[in-house]
CSV table of C-alpha atoms in Angstrom, one decimal:
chain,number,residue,atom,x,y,z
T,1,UNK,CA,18.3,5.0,18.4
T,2,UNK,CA,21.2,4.0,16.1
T,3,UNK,CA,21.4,0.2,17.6
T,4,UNK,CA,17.4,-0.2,17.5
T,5,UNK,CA,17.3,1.1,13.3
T,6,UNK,CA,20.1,-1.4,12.8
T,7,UNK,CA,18.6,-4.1,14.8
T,8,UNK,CA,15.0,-3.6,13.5
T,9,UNK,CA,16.7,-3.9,9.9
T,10,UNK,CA,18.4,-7.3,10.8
T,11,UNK,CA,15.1,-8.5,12.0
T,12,UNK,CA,13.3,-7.5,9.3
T,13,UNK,CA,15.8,-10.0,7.0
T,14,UNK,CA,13.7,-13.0,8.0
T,15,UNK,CA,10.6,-11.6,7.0
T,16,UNK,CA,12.2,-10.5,3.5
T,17,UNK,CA,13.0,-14.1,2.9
T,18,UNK,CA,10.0,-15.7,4.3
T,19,UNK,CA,7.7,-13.1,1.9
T,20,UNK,CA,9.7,-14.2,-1.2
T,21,UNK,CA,10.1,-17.6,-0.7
T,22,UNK,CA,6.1,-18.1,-0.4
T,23,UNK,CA,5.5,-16.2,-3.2
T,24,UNK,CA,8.3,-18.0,-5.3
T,25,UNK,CA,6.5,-21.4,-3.8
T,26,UNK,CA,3.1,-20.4,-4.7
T,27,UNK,CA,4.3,-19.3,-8.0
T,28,UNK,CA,6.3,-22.4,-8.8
T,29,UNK,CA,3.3,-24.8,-7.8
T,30,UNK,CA,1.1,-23.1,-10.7
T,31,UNK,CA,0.5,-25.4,-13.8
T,32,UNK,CA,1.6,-25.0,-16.6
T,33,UNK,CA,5.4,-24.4,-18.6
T,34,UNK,CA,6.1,-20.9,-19.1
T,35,UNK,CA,9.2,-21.5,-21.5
T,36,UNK,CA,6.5,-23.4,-24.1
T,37,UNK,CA,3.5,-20.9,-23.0
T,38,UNK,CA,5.9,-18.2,-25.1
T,39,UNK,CA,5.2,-19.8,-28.3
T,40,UNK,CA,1.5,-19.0,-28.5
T,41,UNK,CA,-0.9,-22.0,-29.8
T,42,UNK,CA,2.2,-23.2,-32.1
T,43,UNK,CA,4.4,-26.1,-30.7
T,44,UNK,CA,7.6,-25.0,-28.8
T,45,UNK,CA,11.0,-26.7,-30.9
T,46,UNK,CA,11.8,-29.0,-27.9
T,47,UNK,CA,15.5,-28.2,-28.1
T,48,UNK,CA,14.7,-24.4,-27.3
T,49,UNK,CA,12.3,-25.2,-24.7
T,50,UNK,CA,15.3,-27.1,-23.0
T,51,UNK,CA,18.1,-24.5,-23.6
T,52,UNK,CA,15.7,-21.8,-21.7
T,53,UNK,CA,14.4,-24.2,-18.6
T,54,UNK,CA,18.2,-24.5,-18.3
T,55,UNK,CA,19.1,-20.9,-18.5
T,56,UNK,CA,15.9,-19.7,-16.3
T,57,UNK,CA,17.0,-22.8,-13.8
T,58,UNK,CA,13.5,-23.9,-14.3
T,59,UNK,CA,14.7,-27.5,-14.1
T,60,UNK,CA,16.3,-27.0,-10.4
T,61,UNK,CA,14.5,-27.8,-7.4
T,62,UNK,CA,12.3,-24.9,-5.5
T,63,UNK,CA,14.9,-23.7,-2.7
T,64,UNK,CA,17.9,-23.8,-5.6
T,65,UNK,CA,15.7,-21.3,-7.8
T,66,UNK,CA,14.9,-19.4,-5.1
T,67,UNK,CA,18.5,-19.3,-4.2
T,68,UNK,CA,19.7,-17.9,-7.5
T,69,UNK,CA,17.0,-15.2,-7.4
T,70,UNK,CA,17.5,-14.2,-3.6
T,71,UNK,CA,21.5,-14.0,-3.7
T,72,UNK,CA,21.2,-11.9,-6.8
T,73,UNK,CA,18.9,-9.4,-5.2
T,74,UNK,CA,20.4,-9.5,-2.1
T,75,UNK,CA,24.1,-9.1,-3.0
T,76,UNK,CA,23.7,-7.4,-6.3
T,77,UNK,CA,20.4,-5.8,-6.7
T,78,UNK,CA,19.9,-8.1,-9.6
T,79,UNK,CA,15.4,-8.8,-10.1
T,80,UNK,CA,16.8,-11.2,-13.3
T,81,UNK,CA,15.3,-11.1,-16.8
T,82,UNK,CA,11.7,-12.0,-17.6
T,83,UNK,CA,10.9,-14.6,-20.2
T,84,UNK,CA,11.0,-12.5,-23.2
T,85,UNK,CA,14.9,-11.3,-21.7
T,86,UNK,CA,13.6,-8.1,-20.3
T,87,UNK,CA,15.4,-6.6,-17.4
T,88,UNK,CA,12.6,-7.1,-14.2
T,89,UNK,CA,13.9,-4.2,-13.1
T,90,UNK,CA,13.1,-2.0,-16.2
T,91,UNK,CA,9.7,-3.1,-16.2
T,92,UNK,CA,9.4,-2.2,-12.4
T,93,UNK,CA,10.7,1.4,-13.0
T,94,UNK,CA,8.5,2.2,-15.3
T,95,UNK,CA,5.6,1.1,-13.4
T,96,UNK,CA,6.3,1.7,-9.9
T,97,UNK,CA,6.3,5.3,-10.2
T,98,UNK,CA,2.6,5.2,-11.3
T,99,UNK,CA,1.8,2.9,-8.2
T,100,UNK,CA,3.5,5.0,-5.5
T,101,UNK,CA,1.9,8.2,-7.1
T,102,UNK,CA,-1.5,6.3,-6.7
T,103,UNK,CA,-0.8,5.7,-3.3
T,104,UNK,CA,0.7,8.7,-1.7
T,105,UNK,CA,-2.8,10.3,-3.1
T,106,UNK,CA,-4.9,7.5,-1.6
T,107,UNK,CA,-2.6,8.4,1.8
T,108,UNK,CA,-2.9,12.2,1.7
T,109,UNK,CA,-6.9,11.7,1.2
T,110,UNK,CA,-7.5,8.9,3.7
T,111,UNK,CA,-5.2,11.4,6.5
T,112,UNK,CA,-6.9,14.6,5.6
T,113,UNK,CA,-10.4,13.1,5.6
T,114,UNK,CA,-10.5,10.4,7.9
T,115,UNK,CA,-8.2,12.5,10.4
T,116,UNK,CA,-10.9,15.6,9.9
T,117,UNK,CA,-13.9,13.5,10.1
T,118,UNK,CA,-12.5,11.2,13.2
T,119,UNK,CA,-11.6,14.4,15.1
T,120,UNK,CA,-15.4,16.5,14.4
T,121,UNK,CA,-17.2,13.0,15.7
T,122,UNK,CA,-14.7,12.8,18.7
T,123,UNK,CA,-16.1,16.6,20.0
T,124,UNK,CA,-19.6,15.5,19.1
T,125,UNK,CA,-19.6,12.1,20.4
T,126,UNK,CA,-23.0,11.3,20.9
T,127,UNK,CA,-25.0,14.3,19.0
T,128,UNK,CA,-26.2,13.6,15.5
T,129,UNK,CA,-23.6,14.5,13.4
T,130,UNK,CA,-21.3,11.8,15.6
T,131,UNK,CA,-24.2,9.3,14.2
T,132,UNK,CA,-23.9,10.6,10.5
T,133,UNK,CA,-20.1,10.2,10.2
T,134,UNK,CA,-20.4,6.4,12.1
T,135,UNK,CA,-22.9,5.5,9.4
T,136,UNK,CA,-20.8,6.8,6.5
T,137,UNK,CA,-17.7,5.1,7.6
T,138,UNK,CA,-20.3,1.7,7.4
T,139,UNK,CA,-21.5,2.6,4.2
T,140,UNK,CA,-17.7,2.7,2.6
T,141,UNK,CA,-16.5,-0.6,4.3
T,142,UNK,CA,-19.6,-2.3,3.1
T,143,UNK,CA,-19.2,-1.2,-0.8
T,144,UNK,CA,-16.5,-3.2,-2.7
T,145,UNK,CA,-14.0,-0.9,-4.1
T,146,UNK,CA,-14.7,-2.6,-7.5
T,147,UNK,CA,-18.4,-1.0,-7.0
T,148,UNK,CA,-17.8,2.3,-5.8
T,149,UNK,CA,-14.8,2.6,-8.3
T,150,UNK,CA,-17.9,2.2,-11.5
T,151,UNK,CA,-20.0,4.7,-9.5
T,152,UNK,CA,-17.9,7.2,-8.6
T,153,UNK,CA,-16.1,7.2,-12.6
T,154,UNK,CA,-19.0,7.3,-13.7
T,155,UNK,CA,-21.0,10.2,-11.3
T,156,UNK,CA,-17.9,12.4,-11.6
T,157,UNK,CA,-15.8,11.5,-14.2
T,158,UNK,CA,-18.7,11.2,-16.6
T,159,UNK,CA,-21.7,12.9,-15.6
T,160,UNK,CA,-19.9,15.9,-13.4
T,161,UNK,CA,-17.9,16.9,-16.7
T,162,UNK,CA,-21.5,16.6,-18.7
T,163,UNK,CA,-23.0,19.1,-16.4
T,164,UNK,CA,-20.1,21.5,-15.9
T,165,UNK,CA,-18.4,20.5,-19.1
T,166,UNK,CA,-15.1,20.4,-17.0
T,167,UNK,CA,-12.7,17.6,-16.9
T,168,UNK,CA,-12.1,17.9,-13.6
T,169,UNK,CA,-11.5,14.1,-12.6
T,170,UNK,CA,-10.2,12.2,-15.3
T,171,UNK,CA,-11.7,8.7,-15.8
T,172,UNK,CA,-8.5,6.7,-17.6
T,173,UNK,CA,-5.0,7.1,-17.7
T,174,UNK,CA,-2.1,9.1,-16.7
T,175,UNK,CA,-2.2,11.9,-19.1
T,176,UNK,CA,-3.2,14.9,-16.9
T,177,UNK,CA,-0.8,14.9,-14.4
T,178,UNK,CA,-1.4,15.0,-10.6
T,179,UNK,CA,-5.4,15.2,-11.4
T,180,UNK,CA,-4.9,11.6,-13.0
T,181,UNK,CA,-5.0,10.5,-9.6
T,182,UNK,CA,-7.9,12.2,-7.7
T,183,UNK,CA,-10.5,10.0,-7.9
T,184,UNK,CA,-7.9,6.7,-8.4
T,185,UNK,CA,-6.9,7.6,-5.3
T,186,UNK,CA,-10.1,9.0,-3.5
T,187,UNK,CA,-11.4,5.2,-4.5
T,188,UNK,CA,-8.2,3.2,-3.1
T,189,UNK,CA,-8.1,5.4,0.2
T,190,UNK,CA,-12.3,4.6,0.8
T,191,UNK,CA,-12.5,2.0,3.1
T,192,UNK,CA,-9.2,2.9,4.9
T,193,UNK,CA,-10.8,6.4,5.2
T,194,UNK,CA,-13.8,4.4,7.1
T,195,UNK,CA,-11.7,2.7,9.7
T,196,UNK,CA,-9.2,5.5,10.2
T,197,UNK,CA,-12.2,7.6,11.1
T,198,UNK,CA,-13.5,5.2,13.5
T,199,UNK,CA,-9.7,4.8,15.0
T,200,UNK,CA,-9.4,8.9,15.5
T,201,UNK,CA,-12.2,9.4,16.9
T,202,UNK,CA,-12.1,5.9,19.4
T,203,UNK,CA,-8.8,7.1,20.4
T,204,UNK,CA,-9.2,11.1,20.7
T,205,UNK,CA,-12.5,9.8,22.6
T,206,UNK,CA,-10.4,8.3,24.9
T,207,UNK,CA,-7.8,10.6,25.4
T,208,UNK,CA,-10.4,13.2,26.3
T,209,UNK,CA,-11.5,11.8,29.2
T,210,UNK,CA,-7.5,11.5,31.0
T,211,UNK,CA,-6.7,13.1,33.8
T,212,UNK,CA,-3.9,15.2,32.0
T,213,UNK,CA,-6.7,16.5,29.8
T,214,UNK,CA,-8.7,17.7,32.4
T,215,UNK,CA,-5.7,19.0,34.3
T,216,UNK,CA,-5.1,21.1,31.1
T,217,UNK,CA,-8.2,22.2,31.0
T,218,UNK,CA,-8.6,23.3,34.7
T,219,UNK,CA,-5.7,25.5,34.3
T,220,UNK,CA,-7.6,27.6,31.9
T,221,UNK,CA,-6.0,26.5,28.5
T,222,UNK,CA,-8.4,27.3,25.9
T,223,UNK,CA,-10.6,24.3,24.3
T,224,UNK,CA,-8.6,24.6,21.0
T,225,UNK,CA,-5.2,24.4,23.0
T,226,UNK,CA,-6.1,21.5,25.0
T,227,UNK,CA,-7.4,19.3,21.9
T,228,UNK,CA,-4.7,20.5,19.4
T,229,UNK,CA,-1.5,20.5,21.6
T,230,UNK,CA,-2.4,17.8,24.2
T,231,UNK,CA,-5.3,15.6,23.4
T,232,UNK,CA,-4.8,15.0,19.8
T,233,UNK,CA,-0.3,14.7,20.3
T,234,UNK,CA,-1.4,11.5,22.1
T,235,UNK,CA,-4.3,10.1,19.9
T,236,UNK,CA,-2.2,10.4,16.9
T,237,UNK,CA,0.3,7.6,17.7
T,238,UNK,CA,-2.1,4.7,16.6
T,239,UNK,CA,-3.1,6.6,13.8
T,240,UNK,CA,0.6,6.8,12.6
T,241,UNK,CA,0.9,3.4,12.8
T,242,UNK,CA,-2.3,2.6,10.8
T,243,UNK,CA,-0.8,5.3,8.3
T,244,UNK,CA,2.3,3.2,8.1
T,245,UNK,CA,1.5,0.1,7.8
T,246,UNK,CA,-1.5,1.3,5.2
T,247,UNK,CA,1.3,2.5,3.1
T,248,UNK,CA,1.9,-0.8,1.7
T,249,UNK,CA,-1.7,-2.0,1.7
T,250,UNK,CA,-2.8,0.7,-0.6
T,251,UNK,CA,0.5,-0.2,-2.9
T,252,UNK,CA,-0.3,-4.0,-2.5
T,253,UNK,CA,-4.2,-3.2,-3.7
T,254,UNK,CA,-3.9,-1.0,-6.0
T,255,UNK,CA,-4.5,-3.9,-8.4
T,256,UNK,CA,-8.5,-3.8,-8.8
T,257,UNK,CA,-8.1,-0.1,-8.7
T,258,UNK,CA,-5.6,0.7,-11.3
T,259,UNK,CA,-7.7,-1.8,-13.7
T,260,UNK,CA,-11.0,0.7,-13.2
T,261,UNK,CA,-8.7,3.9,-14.5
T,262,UNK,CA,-6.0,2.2,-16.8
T,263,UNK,CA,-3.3,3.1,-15.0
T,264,UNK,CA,-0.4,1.5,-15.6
T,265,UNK,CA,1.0,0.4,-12.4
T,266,UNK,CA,2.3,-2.5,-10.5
T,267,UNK,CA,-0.2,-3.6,-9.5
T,268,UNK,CA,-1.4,-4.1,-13.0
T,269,UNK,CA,1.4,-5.5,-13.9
T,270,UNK,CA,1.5,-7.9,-11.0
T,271,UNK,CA,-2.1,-9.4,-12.3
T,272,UNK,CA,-0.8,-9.3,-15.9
T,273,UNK,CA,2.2,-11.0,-14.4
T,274,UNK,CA,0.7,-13.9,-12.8
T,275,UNK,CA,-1.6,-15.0,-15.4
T,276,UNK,CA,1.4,-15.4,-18.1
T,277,UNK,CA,3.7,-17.0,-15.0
T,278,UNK,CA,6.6,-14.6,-15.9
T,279,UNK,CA,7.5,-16.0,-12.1
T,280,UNK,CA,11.1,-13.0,-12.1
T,281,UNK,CA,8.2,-10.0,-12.4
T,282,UNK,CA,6.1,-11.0,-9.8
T,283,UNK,CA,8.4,-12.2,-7.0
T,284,UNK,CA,10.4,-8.7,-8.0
T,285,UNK,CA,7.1,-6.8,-7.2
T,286,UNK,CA,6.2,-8.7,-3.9
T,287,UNK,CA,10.0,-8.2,-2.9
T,288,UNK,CA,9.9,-4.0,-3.5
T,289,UNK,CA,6.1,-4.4,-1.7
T,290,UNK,CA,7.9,-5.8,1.4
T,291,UNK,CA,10.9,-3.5,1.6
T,292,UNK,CA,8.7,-0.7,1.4
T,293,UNK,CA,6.4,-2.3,4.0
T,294,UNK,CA,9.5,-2.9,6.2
T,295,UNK,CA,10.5,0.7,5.9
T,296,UNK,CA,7.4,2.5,6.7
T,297,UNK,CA,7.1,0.3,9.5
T,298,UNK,CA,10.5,1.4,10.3
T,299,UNK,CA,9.6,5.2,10.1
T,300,UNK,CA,6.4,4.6,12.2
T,301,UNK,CA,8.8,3.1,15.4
T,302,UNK,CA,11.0,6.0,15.1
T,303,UNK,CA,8.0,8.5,14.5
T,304,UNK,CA,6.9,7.0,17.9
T,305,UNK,CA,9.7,9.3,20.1
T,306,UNK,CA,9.0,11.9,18.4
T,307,UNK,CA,5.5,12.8,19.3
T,308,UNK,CA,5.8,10.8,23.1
T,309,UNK,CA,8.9,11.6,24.3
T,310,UNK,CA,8.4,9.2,27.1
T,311,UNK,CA,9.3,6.5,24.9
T,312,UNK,CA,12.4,5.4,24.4
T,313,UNK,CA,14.4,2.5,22.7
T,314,UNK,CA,16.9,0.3,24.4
């Protein structure tokens, strides 16, 4: 297990590089000169505009930039300074933890309610309630988060708290704690909710028609036994890797959410970001988005042996 961790890392090096470097392209190629957007309307002094190209190695070409941001993350940890000499790193701390709050939520929801819903349709495949879920899940891929993120502010931030006259989902900001992020993150988890419900109950479906299942059952294990301890075991293992690899979806688009509440994430930060061109910010973000894809990847592999022990890594 040690050798695979350690070789899936040095694998994953490549695609660490490869995500940077096309962002850092993509970023250079945008029009415009950051150094003289910082003055405003007013026209930069041309001898400062030249001092700070030449410290910010703006006047290098693409692969030497890249190479002075990579080696300094790579060998020191170092994101650089934005424009306005701000540590990247300071900005990211402050933000981040607002992000990965946002999406642990949208996680827990999307597991406990696609999960739930995935595994009730599975034991009624085919009766009406298996038709009622299908046709939900359809109805949240088919909304755009931007519109169900208005409706749902409004229907139970707004007009819930006017009925009840409780604040029980906050519409904006980070101010009350954990129950900031309810409805942020019932909003971002929606249409993963939808296709992890189809996924559960496609693969518990399946898995309840094997031949071990109906071994199980013809030795007189009870209905609850066979689905909880033997059926399900197996059916989870795509839905852990859905799980992981969703991790760093719902932190990569969290952007249009955390706009709708005004939180003060990454992801906002990463829009702000990329309309001023502060280029250090939003190849720092896109690098922490890929490690933390990488790793949950990572933890999804090695989750793997644990629930089917006949795997095994060579």
């Amino acid at each position: 297990m040690g050798r695979y961790i350690i070789r899936r890392l040095l694998q994953s090096i490549p695609v660490l590089l490869g995500a940077t470097l096309l962002i850092f392209a993509i970023v250079f190629a945008l029009p415009g000169d950051p150094i003289a957007a910082l003055a405003g309307e007013k026209r930069a002094d041309p001898n400062i505009v030249a001092i700070l190209r030449e410290q910010y190695h703006l006047n290098d070409p693409l692969l030497l930039q890249y190479w002075h941001y990579i080696s300094g993350v790579l060998f020191r940890f170092d994101f650089g300074v934005t424009f306005a000499q701000v540590p990247v790193s300071q900005i990211m701390a402050g933000k981040f933890q607002v992000t990965l709050n946002l999406a642990v939520t949208a996680l827990l929801i999307e597991a406990f309610i696609g999960v739930g819903l995935g595994l009730w349709a599975a034991l009624r495949r085919g009766k009406a309630t298996d038709t009622m879920i299908l046709a939900s899940t359809l109805l949240l891929i088919s909304v755009p988060t931007l519109v169900s993120g208005f409706i749902l502010q409004f229907i139970l931030g707004v007009k819930l708290k006017q009925w009840t006259g409780l604040d029980i989902f906050p519409i904006a900001g980070i101010s009350n704690g954990l129950r900031s992020y309810l409805l942020p993150g019932f909003v971002l988890a929606g249409v993963s909710i939808a296709y992890l419900t189809r996924l559960t109950r496609t693969s518990l479906a399946e898995t309840l028609r094997a031949d071990f299942i109906r071994t199980a059952t013809a030795k007189g294990l009870s209905r609850r036994r066979v689905v909880g301890r033997h059926a399900l075991r197996n059916a989870l293992i795509p839905l852990i890797t859905f799980l992981g690899a969703d991790l760093g979806n719902l932190m990569g688009g969290a952007v249009i959410t955390e706009r709708i509440f005004n939180l003060p994430g990454i992801g906002l930060q990463l829009f702000d970001s990329v309309y001023l061109r502060e280029q250090p910010v939003v190849v720092g973000i896109v690098t922490i988005l890929v490690l933390i894809y990488i790793l949950a990847n990572l933890v999804v592999d090695v989750m793997y042996a644990v629930l089917d022990p006949r795997i095994r890594y060579e």
